[in-house]
Short mmCIF file of C-alpha atoms in Angstrom, two decimals:
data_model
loop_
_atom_site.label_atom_id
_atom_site.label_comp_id
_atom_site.label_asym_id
_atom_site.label_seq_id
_atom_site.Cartn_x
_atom_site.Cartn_y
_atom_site.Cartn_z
CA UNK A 1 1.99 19.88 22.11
CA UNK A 2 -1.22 19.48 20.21
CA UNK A 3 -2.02 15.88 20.66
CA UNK A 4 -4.11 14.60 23.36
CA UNK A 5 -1.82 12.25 25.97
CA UNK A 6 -4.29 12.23 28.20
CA UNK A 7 -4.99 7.95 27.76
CA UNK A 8 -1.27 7.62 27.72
CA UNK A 9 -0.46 9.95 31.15
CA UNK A 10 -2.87 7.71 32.68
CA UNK A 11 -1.48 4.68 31.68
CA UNK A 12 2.45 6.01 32.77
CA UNK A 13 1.14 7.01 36.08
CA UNK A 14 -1.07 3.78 36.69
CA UNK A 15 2.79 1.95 35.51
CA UNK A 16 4.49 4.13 37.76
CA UNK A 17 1.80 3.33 40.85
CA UNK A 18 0.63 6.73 41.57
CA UNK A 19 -2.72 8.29 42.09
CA UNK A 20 -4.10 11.45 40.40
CA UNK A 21 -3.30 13.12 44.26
CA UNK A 22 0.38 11.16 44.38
CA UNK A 23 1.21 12.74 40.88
CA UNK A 24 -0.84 16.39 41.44
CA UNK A 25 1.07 16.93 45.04
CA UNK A 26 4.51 16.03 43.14
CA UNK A 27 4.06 18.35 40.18
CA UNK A 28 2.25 21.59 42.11
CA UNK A 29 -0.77 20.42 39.65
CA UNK A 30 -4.56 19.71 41.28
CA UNK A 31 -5.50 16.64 40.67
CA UNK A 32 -8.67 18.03 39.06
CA UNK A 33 -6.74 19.26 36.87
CA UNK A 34 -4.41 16.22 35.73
CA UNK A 35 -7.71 14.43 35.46
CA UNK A 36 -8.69 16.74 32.56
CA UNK A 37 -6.16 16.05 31.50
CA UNK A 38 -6.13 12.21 31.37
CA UNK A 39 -9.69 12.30 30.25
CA UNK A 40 -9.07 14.49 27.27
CA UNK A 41 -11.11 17.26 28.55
CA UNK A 42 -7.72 19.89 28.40
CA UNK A 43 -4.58 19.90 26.56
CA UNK A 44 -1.31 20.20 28.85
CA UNK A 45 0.74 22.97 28.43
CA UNK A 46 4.40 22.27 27.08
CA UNK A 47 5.02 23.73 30.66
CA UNK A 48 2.72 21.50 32.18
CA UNK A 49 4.24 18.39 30.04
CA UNK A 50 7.52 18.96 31.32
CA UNK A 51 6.07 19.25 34.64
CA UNK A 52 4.60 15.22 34.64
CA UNK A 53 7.90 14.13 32.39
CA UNK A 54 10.02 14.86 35.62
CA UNK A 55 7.90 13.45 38.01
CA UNK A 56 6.96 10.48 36.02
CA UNK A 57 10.45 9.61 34.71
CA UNK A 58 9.41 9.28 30.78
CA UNK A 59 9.96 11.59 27.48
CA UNK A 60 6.71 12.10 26.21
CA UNK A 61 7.94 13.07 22.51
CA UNK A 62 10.51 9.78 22.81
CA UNK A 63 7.35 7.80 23.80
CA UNK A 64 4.78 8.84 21.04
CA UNK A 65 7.88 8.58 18.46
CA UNK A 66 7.89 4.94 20.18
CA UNK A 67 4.60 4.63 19.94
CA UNK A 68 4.66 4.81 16.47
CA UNK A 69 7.14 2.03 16.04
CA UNK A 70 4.95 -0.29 17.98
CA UNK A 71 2.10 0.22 15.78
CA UNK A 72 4.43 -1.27 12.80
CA UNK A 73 5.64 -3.76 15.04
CA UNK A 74 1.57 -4.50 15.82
CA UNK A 75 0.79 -4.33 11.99
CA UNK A 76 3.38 -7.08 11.61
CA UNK A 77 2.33 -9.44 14.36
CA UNK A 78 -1.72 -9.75 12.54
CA UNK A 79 0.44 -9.87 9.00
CA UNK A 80 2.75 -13.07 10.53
CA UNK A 81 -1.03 -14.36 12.07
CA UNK A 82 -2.83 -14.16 9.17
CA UNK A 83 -0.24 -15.61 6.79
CA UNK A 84 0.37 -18.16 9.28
CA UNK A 85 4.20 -17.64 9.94
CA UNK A 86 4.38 -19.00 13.14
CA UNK A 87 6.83 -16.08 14.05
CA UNK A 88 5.22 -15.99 17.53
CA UNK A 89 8.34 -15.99 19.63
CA UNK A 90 9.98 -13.42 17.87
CA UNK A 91 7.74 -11.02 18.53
CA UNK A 92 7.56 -11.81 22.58
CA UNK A 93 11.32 -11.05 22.20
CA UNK A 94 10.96 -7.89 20.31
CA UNK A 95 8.52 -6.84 23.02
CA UNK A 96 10.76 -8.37 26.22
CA UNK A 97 13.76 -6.16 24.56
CA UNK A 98 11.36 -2.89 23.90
CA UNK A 99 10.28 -3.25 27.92
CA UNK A 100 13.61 -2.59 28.96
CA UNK A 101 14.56 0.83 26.96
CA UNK A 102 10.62 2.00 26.68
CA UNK A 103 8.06 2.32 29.34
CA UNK A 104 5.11 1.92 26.29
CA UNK A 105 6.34 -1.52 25.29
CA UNK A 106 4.49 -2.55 28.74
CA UNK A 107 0.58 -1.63 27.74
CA UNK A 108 -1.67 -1.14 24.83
CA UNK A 109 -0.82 -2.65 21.55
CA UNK A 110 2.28 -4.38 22.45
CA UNK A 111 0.36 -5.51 25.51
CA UNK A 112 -2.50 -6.81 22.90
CA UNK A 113 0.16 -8.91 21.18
CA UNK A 114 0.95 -10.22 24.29
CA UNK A 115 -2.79 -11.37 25.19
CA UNK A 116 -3.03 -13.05 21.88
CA UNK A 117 0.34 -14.88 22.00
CA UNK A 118 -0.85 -15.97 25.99
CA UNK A 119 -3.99 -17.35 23.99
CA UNK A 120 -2.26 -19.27 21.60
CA UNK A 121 -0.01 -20.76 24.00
CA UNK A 122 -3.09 -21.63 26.02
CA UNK A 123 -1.50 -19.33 28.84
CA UNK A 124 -4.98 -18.62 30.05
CA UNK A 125 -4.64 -17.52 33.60
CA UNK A 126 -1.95 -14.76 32.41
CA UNK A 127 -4.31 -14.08 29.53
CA UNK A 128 -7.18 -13.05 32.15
CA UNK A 129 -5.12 -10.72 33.83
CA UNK A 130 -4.14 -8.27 31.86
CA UNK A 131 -7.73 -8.70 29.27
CA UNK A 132 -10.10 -5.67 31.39
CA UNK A 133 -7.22 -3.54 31.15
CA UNK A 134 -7.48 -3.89 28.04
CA UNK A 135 -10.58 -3.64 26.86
CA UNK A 136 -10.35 -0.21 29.18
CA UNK A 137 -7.31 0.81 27.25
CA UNK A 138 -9.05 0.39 23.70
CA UNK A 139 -12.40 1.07 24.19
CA UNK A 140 -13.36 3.52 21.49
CA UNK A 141 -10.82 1.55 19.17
CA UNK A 142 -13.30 -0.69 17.38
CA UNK A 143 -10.40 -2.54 15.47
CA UNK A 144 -8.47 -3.28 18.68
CA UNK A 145 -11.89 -4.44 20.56
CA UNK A 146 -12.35 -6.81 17.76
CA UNK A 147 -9.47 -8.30 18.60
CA UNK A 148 -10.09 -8.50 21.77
CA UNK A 149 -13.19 -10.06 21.42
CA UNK A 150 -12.33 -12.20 18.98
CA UNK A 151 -9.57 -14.10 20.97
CA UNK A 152 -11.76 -13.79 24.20
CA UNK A 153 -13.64 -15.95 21.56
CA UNK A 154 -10.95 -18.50 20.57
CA UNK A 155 -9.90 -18.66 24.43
CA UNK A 156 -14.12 -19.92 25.16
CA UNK A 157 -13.40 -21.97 22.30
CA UNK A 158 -10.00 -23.72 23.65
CA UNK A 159 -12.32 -24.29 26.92
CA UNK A 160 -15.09 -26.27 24.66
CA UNK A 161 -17.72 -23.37 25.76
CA UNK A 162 -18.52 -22.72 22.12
CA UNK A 163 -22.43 -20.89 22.83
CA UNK A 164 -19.68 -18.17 24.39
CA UNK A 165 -17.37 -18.27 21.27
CA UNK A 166 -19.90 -17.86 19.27
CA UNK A 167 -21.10 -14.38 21.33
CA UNK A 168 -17.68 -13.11 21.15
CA UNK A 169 -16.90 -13.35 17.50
CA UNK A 170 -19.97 -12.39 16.74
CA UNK A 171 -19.55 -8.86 18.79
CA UNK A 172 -16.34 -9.32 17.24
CA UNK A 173 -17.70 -9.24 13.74
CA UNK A 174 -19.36 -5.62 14.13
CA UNK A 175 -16.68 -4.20 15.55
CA UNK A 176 -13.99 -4.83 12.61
CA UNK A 177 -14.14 -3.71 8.60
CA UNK A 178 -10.44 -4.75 8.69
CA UNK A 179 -10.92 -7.63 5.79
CA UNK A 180 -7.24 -9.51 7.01
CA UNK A 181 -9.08 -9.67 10.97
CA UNK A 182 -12.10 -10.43 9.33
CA UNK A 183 -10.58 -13.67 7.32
CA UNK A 184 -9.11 -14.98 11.00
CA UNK A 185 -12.42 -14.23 12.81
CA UNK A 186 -14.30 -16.56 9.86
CA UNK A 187 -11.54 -18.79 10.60
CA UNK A 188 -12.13 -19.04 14.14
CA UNK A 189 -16.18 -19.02 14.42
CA UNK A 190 -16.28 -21.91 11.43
CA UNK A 191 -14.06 -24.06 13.95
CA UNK A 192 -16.77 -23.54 17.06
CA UNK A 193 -19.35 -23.83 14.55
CA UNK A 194 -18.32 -27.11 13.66
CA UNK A 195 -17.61 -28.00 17.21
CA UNK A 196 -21.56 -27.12 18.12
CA UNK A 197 -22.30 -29.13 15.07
CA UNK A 198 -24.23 -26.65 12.99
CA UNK A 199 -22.02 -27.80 10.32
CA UNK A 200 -24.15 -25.26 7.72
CA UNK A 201 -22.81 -21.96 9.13
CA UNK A 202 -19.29 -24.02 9.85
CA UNK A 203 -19.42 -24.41 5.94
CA UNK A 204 -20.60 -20.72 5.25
CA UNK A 205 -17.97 -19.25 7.44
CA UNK A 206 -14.64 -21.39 6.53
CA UNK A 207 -15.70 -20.82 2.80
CA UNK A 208 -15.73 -16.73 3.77
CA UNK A 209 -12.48 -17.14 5.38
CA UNK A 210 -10.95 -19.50 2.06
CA UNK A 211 -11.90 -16.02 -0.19
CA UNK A 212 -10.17 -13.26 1.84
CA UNK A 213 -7.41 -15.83 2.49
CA UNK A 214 -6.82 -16.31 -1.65
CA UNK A 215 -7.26 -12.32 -1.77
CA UNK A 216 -4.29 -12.12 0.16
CA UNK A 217 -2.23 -15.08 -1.52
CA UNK A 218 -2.32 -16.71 1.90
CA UNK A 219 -1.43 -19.78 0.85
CA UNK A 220 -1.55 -21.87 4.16
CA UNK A 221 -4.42 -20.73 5.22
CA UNK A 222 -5.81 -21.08 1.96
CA UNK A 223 -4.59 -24.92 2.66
CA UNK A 224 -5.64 -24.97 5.89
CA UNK A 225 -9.25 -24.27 4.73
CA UNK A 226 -9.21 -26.93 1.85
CA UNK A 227 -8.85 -29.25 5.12
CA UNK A 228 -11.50 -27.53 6.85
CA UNK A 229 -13.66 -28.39 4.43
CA UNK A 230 -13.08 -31.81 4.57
CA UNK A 231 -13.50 -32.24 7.54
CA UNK A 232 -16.78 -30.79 7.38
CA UNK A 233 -17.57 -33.04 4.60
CA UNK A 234 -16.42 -35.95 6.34
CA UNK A 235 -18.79 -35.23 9.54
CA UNK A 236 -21.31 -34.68 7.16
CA UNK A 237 -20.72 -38.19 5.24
CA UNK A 238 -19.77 -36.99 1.70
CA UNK A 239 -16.97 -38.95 1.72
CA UNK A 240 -16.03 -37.94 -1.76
CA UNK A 241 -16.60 -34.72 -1.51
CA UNK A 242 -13.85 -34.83 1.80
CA UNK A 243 -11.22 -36.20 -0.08
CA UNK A 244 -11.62 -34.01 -3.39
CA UNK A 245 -11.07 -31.28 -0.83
CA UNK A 246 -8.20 -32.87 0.89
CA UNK A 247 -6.57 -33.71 -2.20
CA UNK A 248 -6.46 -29.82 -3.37
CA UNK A 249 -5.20 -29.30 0.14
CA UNK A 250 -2.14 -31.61 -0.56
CA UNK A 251 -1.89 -29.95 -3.96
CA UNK A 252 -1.56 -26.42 -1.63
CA UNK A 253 0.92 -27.45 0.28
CA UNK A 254 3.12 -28.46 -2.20
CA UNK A 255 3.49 -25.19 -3.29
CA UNK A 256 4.88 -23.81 -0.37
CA UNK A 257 7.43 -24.63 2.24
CA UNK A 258 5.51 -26.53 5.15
CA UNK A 259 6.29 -29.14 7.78
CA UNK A 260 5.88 -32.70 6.34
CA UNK A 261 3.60 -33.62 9.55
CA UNK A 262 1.27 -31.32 7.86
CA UNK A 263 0.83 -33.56 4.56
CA UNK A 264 0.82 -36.58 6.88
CA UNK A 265 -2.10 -35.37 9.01
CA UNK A 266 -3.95 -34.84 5.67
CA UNK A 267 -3.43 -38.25 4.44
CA UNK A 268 -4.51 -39.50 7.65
CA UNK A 269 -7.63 -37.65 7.39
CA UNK A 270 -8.45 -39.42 3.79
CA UNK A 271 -7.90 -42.54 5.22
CA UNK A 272 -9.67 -41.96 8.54
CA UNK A 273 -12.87 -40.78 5.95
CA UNK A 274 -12.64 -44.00 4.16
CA UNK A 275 -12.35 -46.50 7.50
CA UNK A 276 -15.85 -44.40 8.11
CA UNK A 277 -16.89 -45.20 4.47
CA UNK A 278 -16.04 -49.07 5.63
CA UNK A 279 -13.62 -48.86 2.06
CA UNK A 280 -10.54 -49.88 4.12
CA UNK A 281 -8.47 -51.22 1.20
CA UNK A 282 -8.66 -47.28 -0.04
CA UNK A 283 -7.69 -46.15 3.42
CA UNK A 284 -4.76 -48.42 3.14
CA UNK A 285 -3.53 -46.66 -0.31
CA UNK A 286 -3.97 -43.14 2.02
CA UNK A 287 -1.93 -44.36 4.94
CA UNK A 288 0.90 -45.35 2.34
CA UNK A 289 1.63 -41.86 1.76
CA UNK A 290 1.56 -40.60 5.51
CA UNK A 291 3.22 -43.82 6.81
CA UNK A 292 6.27 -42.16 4.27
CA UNK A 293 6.02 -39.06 6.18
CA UNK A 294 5.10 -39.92 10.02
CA UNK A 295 5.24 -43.33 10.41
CA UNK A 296 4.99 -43.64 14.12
CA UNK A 297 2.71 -41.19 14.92
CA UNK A 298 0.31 -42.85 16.83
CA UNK A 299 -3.45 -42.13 14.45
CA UNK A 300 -0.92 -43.51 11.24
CA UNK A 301 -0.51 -46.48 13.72
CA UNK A 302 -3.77 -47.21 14.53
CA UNK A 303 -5.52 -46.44 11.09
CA UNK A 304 -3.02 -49.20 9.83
CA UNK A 305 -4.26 -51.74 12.17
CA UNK A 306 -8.01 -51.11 11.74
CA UNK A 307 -7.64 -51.35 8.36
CA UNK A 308 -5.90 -54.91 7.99
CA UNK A 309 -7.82 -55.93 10.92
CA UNK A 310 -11.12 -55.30 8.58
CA UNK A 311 -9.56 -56.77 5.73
CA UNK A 312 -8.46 -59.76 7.40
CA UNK A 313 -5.25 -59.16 6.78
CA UNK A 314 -4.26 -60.13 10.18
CA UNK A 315 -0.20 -60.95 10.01
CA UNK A 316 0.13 -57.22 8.53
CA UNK A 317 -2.41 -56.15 11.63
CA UNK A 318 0.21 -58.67 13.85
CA UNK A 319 3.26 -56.68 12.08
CA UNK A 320 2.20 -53.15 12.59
CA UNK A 321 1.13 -53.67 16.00
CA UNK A 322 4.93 -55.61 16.90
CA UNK A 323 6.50 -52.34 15.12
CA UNK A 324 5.12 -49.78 17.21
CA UNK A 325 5.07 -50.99 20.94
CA UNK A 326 6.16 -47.32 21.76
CA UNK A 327 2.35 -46.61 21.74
CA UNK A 328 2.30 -48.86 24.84
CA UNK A 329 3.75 -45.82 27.38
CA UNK A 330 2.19 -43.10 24.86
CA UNK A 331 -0.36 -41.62 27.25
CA UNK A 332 -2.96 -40.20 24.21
CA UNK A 333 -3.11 -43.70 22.36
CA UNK A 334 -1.91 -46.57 25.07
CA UNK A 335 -5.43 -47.29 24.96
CA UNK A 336 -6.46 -47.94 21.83
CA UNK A 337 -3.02 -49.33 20.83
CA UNK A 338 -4.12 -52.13 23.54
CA UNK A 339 -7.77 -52.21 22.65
CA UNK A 340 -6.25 -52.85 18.43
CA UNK A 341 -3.93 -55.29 19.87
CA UNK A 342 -6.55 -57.15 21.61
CA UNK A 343 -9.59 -57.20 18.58
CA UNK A 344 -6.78 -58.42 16.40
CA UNK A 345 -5.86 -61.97 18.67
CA UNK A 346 -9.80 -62.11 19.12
CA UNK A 347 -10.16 -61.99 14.77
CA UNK A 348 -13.84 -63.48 14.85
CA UNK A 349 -14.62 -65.45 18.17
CA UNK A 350 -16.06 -64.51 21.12
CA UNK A 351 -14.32 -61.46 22.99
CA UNK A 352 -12.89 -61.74 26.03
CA UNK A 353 -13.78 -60.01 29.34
CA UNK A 354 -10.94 -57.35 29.34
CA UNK A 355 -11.58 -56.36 25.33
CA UNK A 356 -15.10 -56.13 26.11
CA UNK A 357 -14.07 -53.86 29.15
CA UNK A 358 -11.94 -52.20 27.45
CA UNK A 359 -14.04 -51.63 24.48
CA UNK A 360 -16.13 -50.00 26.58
CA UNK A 361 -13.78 -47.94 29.23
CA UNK A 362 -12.97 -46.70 25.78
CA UNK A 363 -16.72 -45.24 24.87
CA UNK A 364 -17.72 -43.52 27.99
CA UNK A 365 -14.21 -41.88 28.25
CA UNK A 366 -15.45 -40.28 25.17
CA UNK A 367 -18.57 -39.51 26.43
CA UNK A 368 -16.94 -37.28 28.36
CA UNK A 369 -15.96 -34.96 25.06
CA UNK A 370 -17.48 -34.03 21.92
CA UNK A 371 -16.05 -35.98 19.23
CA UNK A 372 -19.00 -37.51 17.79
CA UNK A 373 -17.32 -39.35 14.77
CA UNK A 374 -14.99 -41.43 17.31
CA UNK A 375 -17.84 -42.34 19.71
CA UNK A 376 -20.08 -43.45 17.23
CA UNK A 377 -16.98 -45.54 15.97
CA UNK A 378 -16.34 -46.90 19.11
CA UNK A 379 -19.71 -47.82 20.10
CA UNK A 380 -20.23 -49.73 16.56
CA UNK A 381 -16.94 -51.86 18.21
CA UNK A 382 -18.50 -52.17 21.03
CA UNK A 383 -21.73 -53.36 19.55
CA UNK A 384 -19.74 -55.76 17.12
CA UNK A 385 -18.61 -57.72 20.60
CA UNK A 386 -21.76 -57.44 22.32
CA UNK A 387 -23.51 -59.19 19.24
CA UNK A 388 -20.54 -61.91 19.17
CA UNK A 389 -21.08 -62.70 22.52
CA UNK A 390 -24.51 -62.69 22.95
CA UNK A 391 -24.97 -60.26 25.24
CA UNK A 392 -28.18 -58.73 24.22
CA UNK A 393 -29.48 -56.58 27.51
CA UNK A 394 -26.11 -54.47 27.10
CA UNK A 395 -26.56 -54.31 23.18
CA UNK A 396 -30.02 -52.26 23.34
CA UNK A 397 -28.25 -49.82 25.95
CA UNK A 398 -25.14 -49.41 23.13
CA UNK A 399 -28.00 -49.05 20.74
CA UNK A 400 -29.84 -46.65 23.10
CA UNK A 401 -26.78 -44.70 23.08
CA UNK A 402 -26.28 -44.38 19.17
CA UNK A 403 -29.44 -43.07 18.62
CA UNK A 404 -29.63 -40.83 21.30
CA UNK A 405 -26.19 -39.69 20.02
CA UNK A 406 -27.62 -39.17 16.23
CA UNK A 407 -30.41 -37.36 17.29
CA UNK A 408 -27.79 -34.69 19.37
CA UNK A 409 -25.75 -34.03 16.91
#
């Protein structure tokens, strides 16, 4: 057998829990030897190979063979990533099912598609476990490491550590001339850009990933960039510019076959851009089309009550709050679905101790995360009661705040 083995014999014999001495007393070989072997310093005889086969309990012709149909199996997996098929638990099947039959479903590439898939189910701590063995396992394979690094990256990123992201996907980005990987690894540094708000190279790098994605007739990531955009846009303030982009994204998704959440998160994006622009009658005409398609979710909810609540349109404020009580338990908006409530029975007059508490429970549970668009909106509530009630010590701290919060981001 010309082909070196020596990376996989390591790899059976580390699966089967033997040492270089365990496997070179069982096979009459010196361990030396094997370890030539394994580091690709001396090809096995077919003697030799039949020697190891026996003692490790595995066909080496049956496992390259098997090898080979993991590497289509692997080719697959980044094709259902990158066209964003969401074909994830097929593919932990496929390799559950290979595990049982063949020894090399347990390590390298199907092992890699197992890291990712832990990543993207934000399975974290079995992530770790298995990541140095791989990076062992592919160093040398510069497409593999990029892979490696790059979700090393997105698993920083899921953690808010984004300085780290950043490090990873950039290693990642010298590692890889694969232009499919590349268009994810775009995908994935614009997002921490944004999140580190250097909103330039967030721009630079989702319009990178928007190319290779439209070279591939990826269509919902194609879409999914369109919304990327703007969002950037929006955090920048070009208002307009946000929803041209979010109206080509609805135009996207109309072409192919996607969840109707997704158009409803878009529309609630347009209008969320417009309650920032302070054009809430607009944001209304938004929320129309996503109330069609998600009317309970709980941002449709809200957005509906700031907006009549600005407008003075307080019975429809009074109506959409009395149709969507099931906010009340909902542990992500309860909250705000009380603080709403409560600014709508204020209207104009003075605010009472528990809206002015909970106005600001409200902004330094925030503080606590990134999201500089809802803080600042928060605070200008907060402010808004402060001035109605006179309270003008707490009102320069508020204002303190804002500006210190400006200058940050």
């Amino acid at each position: 057998m010309e082909q070196n083995i020596g990376k996989e014999l390591r790899l059976i014999r580390n699966y089967r829990g033997l040492t270089l001495r365990d496997l070179g007393m069982k096979t009459g070989i010196s361990y030396s030897r094997l370890g030539k072997f394994e580091g690709g310093k001396e090809v096995p005889t077919i003697d030799i190979i039949s020697k190891i086969e026996k003692v490790l309990d595995v066909n080496i012709e049956q496992y390259i063979e098997t090898s080979k149909e993991i590497d289509i199996i692997f080719s697959d997996f980044l094709d259902s990533l990158f066209y964003y098929d969401d074909n994830n638990n097929f593919f932990e099947d496929k390799i559950e099912k290979g595990k049982m039959k063949f020894i090399n479903f347990s390590f390298g590439k199907a092992q890699l598609i197992e890291y990712i898939i832990y990543i993207l189910k934000n399975e974290f701590k079995r992530a770790r476990a298995i990541e140095n063995e791989l990076f062992e396992y592919f160093e040398g394979n510069y497409e593999c490491e990029s892979l490696l690094y790059q979700y090393k990256g997105l698993m920083y990123r899921k953690f808010n550590q984004y300085e780290e992201a950043i490090t990873c996907f950039e290693k990642a980005e010298t590692m890889t001339i694969n232009r499919k990987n590349m268009g994810m690894l775009y995908l994935h540094s614009s997002i921490a850009y944004k999140k580190c708000g250097n909103l330039i190279k967030a721009m630079l790098f989702i319009e990178k990933a928007r190319r290779i994605f439209s070279e591939f007739g990826s269509l919902r990531r194609v879409s999914f960039c369109f919304v990327e955009c703007g969002l950037l846009l929006k955090t920048n303030q070009q208002y307009e510019d946000a929803i041209s982009q979010f109206n080509i994204a609805i135009r996207s998704l109309e072409m192919i076959d996607c969840p109707e959440e997704l158009n409803a998160r878009v529309y609630c994006n347009m209008c969320w851009a417009m309650i920032l622009a302070k054009d809430y009658k607009r944001g209304l005409e938004y929320l129309e089309e996503a109330k069609v398609l998600e009317p309970k979710h709980g941002f449709t909810v809200l957005y509906g009550i700031w907006c009549n609540y600005k407008l003075k349109n307080y019975d429809e404020a009074d109506q959409w709050i009395s149709d969507n009580k099931h906010l009340q338990s909902d542990v992500n908006f309860c909250d705000f679905y009380e603080l709403f409530t409560l600014l709508v029975k204020c209207r104009e007059s003075v605010p009472s101790a528990k809206l002015m508490n909970l106005a600001m429970k409200i902004v330094d549970d925030f503080k606590k995360g990134e999201d500089f668009e809802r803080i600042n909106f928060y605070i200008d509530i907060v402010l808004d009661l402060l001035n109605r009630s006179g309270n003008e010590l707490e009102k320069i701290k508020y204002l303190e705040m804002k500006v210190n919060l400006t200058k940050n981001h």
